[in-house]
Structure formats: structure tokens, C-alpha cells
PDB file of C-alpha atoms in Angstrom:
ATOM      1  CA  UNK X   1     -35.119  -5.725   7.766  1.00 39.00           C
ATOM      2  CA  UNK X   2     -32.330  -8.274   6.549  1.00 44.00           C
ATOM      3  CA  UNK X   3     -34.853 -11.148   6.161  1.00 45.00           C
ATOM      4  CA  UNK X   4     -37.229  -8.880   4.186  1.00 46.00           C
ATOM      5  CA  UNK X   5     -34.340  -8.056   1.835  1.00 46.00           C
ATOM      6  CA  UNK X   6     -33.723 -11.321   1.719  1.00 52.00           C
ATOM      7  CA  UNK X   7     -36.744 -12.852   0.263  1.00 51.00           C
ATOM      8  CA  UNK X   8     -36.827 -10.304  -2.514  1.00 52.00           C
ATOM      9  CA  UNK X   9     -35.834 -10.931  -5.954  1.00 54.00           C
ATOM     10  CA  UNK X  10     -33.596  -8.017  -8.186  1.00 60.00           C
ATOM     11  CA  UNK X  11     -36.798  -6.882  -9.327  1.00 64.00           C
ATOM     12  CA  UNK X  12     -37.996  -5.861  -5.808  1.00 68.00           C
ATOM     13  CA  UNK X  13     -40.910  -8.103  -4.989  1.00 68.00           C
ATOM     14  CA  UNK X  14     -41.004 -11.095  -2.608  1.00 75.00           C
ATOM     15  CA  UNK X  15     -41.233 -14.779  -3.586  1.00 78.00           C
ATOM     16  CA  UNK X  16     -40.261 -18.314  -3.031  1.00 81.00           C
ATOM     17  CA  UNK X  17     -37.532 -20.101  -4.885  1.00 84.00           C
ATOM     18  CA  UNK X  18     -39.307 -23.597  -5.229  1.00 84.00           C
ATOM     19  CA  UNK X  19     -37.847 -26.970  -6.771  1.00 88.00           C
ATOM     20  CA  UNK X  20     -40.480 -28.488  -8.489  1.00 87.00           C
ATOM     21  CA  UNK X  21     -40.322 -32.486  -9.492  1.00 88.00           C
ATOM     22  CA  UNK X  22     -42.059 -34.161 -11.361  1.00 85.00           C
ATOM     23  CA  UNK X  23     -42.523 -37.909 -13.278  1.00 83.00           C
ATOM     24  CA  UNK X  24     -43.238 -38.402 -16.700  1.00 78.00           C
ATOM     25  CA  UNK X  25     -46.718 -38.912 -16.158  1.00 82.00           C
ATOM     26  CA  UNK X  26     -46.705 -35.548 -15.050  1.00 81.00           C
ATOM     27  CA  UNK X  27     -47.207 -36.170 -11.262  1.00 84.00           C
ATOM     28  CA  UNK X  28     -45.484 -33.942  -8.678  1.00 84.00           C
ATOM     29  CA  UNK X  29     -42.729 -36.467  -6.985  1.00 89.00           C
ATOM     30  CA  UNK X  30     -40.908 -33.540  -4.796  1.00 89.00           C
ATOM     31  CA  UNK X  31     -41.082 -29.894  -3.917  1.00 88.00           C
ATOM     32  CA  UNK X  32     -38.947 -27.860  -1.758  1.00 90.00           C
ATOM     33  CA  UNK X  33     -40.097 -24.580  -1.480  1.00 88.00           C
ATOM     34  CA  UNK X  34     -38.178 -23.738   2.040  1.00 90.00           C
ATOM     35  CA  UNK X  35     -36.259 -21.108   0.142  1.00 89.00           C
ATOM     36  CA  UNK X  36     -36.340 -17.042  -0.128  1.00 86.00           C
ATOM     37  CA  UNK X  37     -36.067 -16.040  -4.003  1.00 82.00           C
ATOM     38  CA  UNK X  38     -32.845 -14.602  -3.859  1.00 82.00           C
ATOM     39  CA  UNK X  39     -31.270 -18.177  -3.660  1.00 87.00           C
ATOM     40  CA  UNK X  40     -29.949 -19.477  -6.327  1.00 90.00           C
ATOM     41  CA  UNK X  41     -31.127 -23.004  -8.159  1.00 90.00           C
ATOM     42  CA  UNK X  42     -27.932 -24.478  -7.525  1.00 93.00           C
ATOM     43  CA  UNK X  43     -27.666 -23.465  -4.158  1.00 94.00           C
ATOM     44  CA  UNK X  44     -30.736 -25.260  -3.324  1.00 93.00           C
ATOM     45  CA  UNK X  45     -30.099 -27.903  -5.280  1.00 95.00           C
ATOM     46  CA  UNK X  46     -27.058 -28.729  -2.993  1.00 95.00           C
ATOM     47  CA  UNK X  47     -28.699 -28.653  -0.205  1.00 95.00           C
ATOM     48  CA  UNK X  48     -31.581 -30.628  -1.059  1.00 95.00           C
ATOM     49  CA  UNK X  49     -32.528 -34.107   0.422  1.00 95.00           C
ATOM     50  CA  UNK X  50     -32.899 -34.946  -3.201  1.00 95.00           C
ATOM     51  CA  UNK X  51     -29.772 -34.537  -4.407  1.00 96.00           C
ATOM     52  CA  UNK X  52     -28.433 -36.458  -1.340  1.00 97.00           C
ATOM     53  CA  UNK X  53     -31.226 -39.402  -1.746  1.00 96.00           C
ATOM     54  CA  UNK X  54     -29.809 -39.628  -5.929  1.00 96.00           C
ATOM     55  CA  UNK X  55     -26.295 -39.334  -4.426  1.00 97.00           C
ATOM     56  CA  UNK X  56     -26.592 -41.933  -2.324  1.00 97.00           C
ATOM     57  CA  UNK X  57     -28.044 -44.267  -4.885  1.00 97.00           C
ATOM     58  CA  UNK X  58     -25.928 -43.721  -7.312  1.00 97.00           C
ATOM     59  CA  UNK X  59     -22.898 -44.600  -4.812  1.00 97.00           C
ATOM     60  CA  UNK X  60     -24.613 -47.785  -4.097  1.00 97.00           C
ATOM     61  CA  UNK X  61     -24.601 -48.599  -8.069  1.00 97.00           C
ATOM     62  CA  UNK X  62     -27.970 -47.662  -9.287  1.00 96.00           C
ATOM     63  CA  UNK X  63     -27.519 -45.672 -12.484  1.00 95.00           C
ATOM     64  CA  UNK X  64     -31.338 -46.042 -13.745  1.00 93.00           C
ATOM     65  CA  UNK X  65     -32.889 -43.147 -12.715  1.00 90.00           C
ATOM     66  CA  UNK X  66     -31.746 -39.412 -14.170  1.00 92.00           C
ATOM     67  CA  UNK X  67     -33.590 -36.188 -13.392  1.00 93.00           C
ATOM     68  CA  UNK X  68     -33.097 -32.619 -15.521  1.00 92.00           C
ATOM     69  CA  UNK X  69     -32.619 -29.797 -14.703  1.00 91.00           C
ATOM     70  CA  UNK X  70     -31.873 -26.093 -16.211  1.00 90.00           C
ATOM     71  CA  UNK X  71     -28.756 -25.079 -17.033  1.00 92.00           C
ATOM     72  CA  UNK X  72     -28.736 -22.798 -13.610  1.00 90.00           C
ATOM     73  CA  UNK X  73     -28.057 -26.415 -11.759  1.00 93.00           C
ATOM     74  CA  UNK X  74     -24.121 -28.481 -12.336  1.00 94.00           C
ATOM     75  CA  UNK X  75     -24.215 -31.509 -14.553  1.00 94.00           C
ATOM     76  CA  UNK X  76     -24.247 -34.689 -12.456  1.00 96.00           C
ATOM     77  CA  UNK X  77     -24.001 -38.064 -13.436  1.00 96.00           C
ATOM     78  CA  UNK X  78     -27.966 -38.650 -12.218  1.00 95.00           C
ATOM     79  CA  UNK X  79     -28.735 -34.538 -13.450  1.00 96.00           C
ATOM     80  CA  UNK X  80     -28.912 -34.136 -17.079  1.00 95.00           C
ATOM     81  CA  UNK X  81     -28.586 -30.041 -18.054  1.00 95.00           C
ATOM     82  CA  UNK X  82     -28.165 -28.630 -21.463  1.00 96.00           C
ATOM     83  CA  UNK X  83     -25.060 -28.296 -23.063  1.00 95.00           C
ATOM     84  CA  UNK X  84     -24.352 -24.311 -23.726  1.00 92.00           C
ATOM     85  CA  UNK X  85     -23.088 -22.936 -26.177  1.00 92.00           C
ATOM     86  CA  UNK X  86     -24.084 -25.841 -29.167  1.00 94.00           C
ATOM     87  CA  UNK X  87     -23.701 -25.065 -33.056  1.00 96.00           C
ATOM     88  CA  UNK X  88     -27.514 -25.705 -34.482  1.00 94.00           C
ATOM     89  CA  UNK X  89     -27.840 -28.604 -35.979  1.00 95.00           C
ATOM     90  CA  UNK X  90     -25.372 -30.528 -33.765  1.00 96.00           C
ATOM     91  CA  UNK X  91     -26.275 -33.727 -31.846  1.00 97.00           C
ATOM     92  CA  UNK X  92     -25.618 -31.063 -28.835  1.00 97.00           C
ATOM     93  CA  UNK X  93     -28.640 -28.548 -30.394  1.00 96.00           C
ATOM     94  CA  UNK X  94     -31.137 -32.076 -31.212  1.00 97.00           C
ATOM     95  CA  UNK X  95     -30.247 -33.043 -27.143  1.00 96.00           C
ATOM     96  CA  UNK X  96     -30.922 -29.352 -25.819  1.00 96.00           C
ATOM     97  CA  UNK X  97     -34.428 -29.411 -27.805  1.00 95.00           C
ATOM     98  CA  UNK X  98     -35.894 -32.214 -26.265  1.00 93.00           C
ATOM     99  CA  UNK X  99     -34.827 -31.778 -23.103  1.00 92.00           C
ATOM    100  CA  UNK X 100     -36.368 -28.426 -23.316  1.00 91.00           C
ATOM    101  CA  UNK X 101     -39.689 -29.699 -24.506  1.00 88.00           C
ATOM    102  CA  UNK X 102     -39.505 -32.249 -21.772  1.00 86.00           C
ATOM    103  CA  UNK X 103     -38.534 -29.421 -18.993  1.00 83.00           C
ATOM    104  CA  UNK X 104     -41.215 -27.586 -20.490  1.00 81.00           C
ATOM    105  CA  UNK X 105     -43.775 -30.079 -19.290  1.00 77.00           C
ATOM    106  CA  UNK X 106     -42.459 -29.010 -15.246  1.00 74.00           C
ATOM    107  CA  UNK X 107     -42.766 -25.631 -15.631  1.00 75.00           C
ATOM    108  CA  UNK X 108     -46.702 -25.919 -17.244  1.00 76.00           C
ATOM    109  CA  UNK X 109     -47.740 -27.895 -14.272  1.00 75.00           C
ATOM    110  CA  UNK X 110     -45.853 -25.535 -11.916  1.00 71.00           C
ATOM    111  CA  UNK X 111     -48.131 -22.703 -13.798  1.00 72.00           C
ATOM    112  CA  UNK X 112     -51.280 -24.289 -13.425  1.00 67.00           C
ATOM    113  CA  UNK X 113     -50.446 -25.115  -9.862  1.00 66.00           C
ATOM    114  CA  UNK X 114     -50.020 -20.962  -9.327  1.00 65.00           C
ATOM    115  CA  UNK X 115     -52.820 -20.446 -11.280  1.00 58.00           C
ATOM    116  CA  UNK X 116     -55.101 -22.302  -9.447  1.00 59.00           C
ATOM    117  CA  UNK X 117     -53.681 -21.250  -5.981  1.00 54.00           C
ATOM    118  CA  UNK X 118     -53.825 -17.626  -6.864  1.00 59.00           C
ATOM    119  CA  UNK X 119     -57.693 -18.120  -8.033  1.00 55.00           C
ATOM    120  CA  UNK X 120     -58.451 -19.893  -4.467  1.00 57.00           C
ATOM    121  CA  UNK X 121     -57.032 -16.755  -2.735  1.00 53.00           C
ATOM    122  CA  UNK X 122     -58.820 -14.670  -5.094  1.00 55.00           C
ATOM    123  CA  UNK X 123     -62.003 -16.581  -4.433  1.00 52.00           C
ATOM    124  CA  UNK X 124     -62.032 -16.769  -0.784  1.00 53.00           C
ATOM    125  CA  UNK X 125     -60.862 -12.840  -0.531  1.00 52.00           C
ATOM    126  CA  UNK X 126     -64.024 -12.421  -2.314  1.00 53.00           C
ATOM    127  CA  UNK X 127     -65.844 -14.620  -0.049  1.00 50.00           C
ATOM    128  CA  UNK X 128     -64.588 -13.243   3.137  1.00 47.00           C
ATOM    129  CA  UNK X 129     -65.472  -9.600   2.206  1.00 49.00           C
TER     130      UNK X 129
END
């Protein structure tokens, strides 16, 4: 029963904490989804091959490539989060906005992606039966 209680979020139902990529063409670059939902973003952040891969490159002096992330994940010179707490109408409040909007973009394909799986298993339930 631990690794049922586990994969449970505070609201009580079971799910998958996944970290979702993508380019700004909106193509999926990485996922890892090898996580229970009770694990936090950061968490799996660290421990992701993708931090280590950006790591890596940015020790060996490539500072061209920058991902973003939520504010759940630490600010690192390749992972751009929003600042908190910004006065409206600071540069601060113009950054968080379009990183939002561009975050934004993520979490719609990440949507559609559900929404589609979820109709397949609707659709072949249906089909089975």
C-alpha cells in the first residue's frame, strides 16, 4: 500500500507527474513522465537527464540555448522562471507576461495530447465491448 499512496496527489486520485518540452515550433523535444504525482517539479527537475545534458553544456561554454519553466522549478542560468512577487507595471510584471503566454503554449499541447489519449481509450473501450 505505500506505492499506491504514493502515486496519489492531495486530492486523492492517481496520476503521473510528467515534464513536458517543447520547441518553439511547438514540437515535443523531451518528456519524462517516470514520476508518481506526489513529486514535486523541482524534484524531478533535478534529477532529470535534461537538466544534466543543459548543465553540462553550459559548463563547456554554450550559453545559447534557455528553457522555462514555472515558478515550482529554481532559476538557473539555462532555466528562465518568473520573478514573484513583481509591482504591475514593472519590467519584472512585462517579463512574467510573456513568459506566461509563451509557457502557455506547453501546457495547450500537453492538453491536446490528454485529450486525444483519453478519446483513444474511450474509443477502443467502446470497441472492445
Amino acid at each position: 500500500m505505500k506505492n499506491i499512496f504514493c502515486i496519489t496527489t492531495e486530492k486523492d486520485f492517481f496520476s503521473i507527474n510528467a515534464m513536458v518540452v517543447c520547441d518553439n515550433k511547438m514540437r515535443i523535444r523531451s518528456i519524462d513522465a517516470r514520476y508518481p504525482g506526489c513529486n514535486h517539479d523541482s524534484h524531478i527537475w533535478g534529477l532529470s537527464k535534461l537538466r544534466f545534458y543543459m548543465e553540462r553544456r553550459y559548463r563547456k561554454g554554450e550559453r545559447n540555448t534557455w528553457l522555462l519553466g514555472h515558478a515550482g522549478y529554481p532559476l538557473e542560468p539555462w532555466l528562465m522562471t518568473p520573478y514573484r512577487s513583481v509591482s504591475e507595471g514593472t519590467q519584472q510584471s512585462n517579463y512574467n507576461m510573456r513568459h506566461s503566454r509563451t509557457r502557455n503554449i506547453v501546457s495547450s499541447i500537453v492538453s491536446d495530447a490528454c485529450w486525444v489519449h483519453g478519446n483513444c481509450i474511450t474509443h477502443r473501450k467502446k470497441s472492445v465491448k
